[in-house]
Coordinates of C-alpha atoms in Angstrom, one line a residue:
X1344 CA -141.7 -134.4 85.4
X1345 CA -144.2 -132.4 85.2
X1346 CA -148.0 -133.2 86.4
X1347 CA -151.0 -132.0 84.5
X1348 CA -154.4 -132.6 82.8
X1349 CA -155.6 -132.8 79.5
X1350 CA -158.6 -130.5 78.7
X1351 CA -160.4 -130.6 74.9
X1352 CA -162.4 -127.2 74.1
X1353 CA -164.1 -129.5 70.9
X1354 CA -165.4 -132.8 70.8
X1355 CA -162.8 -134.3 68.7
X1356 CA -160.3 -130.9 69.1
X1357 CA -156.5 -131.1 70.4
X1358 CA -155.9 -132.0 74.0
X1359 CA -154.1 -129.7 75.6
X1360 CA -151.9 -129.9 78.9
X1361 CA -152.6 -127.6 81.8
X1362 CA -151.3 -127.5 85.5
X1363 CA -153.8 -128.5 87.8
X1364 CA -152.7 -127.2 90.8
X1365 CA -153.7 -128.2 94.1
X1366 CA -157.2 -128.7 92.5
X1367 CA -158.8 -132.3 92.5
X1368 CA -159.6 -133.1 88.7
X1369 CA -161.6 -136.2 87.5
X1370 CA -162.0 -137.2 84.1
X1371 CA -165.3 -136.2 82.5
X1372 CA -165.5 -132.8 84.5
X1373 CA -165.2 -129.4 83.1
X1374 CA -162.6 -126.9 84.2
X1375 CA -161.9 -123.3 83.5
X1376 CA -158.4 -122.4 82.3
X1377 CA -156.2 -120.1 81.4
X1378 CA -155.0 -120.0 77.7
X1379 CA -153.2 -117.5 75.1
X1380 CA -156.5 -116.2 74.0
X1381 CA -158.1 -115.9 77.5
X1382 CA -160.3 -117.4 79.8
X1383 CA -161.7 -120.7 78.4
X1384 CA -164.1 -123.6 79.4
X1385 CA -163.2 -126.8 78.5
X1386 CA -163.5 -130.5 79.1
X1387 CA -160.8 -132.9 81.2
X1388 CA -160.3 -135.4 78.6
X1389 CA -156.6 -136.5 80.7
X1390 CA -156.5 -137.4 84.4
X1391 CA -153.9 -135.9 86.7
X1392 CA -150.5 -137.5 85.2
X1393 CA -147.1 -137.1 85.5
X1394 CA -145.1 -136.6 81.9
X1395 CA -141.6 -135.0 81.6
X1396 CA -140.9 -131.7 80.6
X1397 CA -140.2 -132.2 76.7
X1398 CA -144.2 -133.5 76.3
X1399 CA -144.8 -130.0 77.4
X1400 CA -145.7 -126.8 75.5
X1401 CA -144.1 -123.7 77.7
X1402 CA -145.4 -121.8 79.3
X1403 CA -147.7 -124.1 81.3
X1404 CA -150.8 -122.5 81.8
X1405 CA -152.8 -123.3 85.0
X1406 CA -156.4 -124.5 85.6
X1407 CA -158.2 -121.9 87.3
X1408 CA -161.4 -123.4 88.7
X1409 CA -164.0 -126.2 88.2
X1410 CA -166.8 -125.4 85.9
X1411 CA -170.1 -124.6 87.7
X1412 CA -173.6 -125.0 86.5
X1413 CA -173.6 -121.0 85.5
X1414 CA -170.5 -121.7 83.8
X1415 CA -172.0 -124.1 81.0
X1416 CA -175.3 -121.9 81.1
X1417 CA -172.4 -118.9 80.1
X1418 CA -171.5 -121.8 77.0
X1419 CA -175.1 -122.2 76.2
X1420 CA -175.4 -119.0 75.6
X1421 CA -172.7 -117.7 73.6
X1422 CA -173.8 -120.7 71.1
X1423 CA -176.5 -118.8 70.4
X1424 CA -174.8 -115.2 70.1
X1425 CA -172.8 -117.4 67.6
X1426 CA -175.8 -118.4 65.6
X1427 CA -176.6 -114.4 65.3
X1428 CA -173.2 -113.4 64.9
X1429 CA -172.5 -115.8 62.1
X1430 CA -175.9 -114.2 60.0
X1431 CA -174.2 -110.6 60.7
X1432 CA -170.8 -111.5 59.4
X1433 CA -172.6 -113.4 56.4
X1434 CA -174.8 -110.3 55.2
X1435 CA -171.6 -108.1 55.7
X1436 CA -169.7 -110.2 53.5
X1437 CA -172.3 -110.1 51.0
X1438 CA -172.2 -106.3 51.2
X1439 CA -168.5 -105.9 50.8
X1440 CA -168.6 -108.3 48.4
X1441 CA -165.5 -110.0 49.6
X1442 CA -164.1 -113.5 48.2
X1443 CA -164.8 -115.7 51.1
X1444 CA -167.0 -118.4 52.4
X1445 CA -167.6 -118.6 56.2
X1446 CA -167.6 -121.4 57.8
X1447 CA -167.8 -120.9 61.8
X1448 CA -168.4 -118.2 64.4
X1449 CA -166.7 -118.6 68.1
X1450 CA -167.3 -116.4 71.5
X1451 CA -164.4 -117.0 73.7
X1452 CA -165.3 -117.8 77.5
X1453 CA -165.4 -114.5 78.5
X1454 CA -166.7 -112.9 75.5
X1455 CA -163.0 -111.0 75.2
X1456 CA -162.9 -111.8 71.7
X1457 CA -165.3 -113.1 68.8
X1458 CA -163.1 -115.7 66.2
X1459 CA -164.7 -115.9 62.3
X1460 CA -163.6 -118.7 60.3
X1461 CA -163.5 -118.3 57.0
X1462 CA -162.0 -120.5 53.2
X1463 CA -160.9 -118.1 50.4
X1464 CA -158.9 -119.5 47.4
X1465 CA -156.3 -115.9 48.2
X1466 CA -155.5 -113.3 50.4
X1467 CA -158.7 -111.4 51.1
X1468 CA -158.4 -107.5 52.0
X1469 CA -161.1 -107.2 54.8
X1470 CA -160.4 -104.2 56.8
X1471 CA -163.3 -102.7 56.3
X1472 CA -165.3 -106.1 57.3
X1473 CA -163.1 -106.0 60.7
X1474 CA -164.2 -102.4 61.1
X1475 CA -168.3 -103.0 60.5
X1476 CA -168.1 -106.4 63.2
X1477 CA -165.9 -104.3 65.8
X1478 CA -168.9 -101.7 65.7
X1479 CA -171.6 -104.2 66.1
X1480 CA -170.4 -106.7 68.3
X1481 CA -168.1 -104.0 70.7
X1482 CA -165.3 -106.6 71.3
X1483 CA -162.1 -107.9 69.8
X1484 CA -162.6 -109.1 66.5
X1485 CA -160.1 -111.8 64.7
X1486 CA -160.7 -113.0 61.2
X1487 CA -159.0 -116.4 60.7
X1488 CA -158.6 -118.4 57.0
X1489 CA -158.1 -121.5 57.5
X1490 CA -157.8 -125.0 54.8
X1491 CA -160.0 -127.1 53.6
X1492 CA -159.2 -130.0 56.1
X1493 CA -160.5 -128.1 58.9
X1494 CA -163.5 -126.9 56.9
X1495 CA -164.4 -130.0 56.7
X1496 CA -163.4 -130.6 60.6
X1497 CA -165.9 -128.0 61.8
X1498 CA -168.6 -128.3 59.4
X1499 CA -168.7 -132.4 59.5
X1500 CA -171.0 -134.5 57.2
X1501 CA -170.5 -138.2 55.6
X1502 CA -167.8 -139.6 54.1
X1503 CA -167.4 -142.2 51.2
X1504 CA -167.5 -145.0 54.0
X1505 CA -170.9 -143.8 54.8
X1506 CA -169.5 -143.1 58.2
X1507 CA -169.3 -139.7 59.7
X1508 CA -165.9 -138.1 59.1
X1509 CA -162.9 -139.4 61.1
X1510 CA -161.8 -135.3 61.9
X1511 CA -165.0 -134.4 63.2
X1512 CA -166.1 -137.4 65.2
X1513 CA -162.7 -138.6 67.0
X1514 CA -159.5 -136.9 65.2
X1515 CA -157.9 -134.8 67.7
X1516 CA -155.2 -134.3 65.2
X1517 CA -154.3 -134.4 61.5
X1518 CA -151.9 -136.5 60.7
X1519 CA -149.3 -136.8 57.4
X1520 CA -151.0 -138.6 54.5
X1521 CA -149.2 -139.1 51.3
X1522 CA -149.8 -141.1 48.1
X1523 CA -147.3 -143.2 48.7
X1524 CA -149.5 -145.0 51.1
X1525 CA -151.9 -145.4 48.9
X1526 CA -149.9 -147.4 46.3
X1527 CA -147.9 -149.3 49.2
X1528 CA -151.7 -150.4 50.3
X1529 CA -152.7 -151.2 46.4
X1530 CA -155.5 -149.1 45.9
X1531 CA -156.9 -147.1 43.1
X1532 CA -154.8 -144.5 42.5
X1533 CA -157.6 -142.7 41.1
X1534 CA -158.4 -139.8 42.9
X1535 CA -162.0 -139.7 43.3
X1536 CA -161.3 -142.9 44.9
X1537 CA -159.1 -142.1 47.8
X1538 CA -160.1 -138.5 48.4
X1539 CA -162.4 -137.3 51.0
X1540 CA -165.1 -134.8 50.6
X1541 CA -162.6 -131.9 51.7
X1542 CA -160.9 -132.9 48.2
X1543 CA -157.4 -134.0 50.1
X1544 CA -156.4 -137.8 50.6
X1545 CA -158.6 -139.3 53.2
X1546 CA -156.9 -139.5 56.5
X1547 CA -158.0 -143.1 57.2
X1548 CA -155.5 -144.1 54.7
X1549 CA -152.7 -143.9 57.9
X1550 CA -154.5 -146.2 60.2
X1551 CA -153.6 -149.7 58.7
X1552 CA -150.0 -148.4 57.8
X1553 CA -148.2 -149.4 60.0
X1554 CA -149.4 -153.2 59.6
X1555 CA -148.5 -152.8 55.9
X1556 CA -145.2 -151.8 57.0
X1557 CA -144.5 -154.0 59.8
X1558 CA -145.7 -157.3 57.8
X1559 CA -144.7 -156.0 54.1
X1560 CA -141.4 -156.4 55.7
X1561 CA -141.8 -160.3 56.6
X1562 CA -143.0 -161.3 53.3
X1563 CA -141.0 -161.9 49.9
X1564 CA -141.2 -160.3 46.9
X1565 CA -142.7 -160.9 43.6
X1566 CA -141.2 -163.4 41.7
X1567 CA -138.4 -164.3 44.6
X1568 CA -137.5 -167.8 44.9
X1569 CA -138.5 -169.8 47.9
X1570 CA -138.8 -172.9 48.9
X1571 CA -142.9 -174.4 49.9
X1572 CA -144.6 -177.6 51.7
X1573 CA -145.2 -178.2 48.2
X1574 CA -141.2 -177.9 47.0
X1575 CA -139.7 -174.7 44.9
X1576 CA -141.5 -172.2 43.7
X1577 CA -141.7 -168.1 42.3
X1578 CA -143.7 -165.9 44.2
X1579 CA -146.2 -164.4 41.8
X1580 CA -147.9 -162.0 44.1
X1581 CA -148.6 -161.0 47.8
X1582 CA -151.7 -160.5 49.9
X1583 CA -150.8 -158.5 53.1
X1584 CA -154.1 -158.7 54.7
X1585 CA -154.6 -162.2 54.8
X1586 CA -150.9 -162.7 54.5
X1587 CA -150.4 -165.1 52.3
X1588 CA -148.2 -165.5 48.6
X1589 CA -149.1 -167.0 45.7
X1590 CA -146.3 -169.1 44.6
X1591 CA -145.7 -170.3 41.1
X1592 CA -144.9 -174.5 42.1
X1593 CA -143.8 -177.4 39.5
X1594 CA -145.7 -180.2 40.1
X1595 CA -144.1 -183.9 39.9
X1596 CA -145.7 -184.3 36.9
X1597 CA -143.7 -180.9 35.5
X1598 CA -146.8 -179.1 35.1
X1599 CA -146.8 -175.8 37.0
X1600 CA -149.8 -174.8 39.8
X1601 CA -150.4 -171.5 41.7
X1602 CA -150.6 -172.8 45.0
X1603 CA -151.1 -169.7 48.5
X1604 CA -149.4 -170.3 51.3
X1605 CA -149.1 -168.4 54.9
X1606 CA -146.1 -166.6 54.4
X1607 CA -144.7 -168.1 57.6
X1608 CA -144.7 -171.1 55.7
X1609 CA -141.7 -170.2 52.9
X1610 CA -138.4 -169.8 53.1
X1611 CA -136.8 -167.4 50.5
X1612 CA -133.8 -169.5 48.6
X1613 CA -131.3 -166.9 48.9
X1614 CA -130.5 -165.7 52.7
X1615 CA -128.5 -163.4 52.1
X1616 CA -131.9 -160.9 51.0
X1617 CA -133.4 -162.2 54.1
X1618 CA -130.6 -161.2 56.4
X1619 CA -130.8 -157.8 55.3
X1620 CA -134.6 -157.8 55.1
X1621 CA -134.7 -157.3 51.3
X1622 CA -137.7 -159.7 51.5
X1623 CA -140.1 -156.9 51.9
X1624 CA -143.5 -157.4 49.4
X1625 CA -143.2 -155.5 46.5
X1626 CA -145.4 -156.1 43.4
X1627 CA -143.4 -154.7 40.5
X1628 CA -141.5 -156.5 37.5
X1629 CA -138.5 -157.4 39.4
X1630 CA -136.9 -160.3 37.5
X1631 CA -134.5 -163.1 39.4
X1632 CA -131.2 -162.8 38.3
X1633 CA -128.7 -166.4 38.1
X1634 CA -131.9 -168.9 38.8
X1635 CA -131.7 -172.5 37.8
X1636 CA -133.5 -173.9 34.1
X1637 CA -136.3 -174.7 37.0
X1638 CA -137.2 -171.2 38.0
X1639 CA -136.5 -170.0 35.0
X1640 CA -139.6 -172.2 33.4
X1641 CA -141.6 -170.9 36.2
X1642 CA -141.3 -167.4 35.0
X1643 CA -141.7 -168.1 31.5
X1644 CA -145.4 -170.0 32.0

């Protein structure tokens, strides 16, 4: 075990783990640290805990000092060299005429090292661009393309929610999204629909996953036989987020009625599917095989 602090350079960036020392951390202070590109200030996002080693990326850097006032004065400062440095990149660009849009300028602590972000849709030559900046600015120059998710990340804006987006307000991280959730959740498939503005499957489609997953499990599938309060019945179709089924019933009168139930509330005839959790919702065309003249009416009305 290992004990450390968790320090975010970004308001919704990665946390990452740094030895603290023999210094006394709080949450909510700032700290200067030691990282691979230098001396950086950041924020203690983590308290002094304990975690074992494989939680850990080696090696461990260490946490220099506690931030002073002149410190975040230094910060408020190279924000604004950033400003001016992001207009000289932008009219060099322009002269070179290179293939790229850029999206963010960043001054490292010390001023050791200035980092352009930059989108292209290939592999831009710019050499000569590197050369012009490393003349102007006198420091260590790095040119970085990165994707449209983090575009979007650093630049921020609205999403279709009307909320501000999930990677720039609170995502330290992004997270695997595929379509798969997106049919497993039954939503428009369309992909205007479930897109975000960086033109890649919106990331809040993860967050009620696992719910889907966890109670898709519990409920039957479409047109399963089960037994109801109101006697046997076909499941015609499943609502995980109120969870309940619609269920397909013969009345005593022979007539058939959709009835909904909580799913806790049927049982699925066969026990065998329910042993080995084959009772998971699914709304395709699955057909019963071997049901009684009963069911079968069910499914034919």
């Amino acid at each position: 075990m290992h004990k450390v602090v968790g320090v975010r350079f970004k308001k919704a960036g990665k946390i990452y783990y740094f030895d603290p020392h023999d210094l006394e951390l709080e949450t909510g202070e700032y700290a200067i640290v030691e990282t691979s590109r230098g001396v950086e200030y950041g924020k203690i996002v983590v308290g002094p805990k304990e975690v074992p080693e494989e939680d850990i990326v080696s090696p461990l850097k260490k946490v220099i000092r506690k931030a002073t006032e002149e410190d975040a004065e230094k910060v408020a400062e190279n924000r604004e060299k950033e400003s001016k440095a992001f207009d000289i990149c932008l009219e060099k660009i322009n002269e070179h005429k290179l293939p790229m849009k850029l999206i963010d300028v960043e001054y490292t602590f010390d001023n050791s090292k200035v980092i352009f972000y930059f989108t292209a849709e290939g592999r831009v030559d710019f050499r000569e661009l590197v050369k012009d900046l490393a003349a102007i600015f006198r420091t260590r120059i790095e040119l970085r393309q990165i994707g449209v998710r983090d575009e979007a990340k650093m630049i921020g804006g609205l999403g279709p929610c009307g909320r501000f987006l999930c990677c720039k307000s609170f995502l330290g991280e992004f997270e695997p999204v595929s379509i798969k959730m997106a049919k497993e959740q039954n939503l428009s498939l369309n992909p205007t629909k479930i897109s975000g503005i960086c033109g890649r499957l919106m990331c809040c489609l993860k967050y009620e996953q696992d719910y889907y997953e966890e109670i898709g499990k519990k409920m039957p599938k479409v047109n399963k036989e089960v037994i109801t309060p109101q006697g046997p019945g076909v499941v015609i179709s499943c609502n995980i987020l109120t969870e309940k089924v619609k269920t397909k019933v013969i009345q005593e009168d022979g007539t058939p009625e959709v009835l909904e139930f909580h799913f806790s509330e049927i049982t699925l005839v066969d026990e065998g599917d329910a042993d080995n959790n084959d009772n998971s919702c699914d709304n395709g065309d699955e057909l019963i095989d071997d049901i009684d003249e009963t069911m079968a009416s069910l499914l034919e009305d």
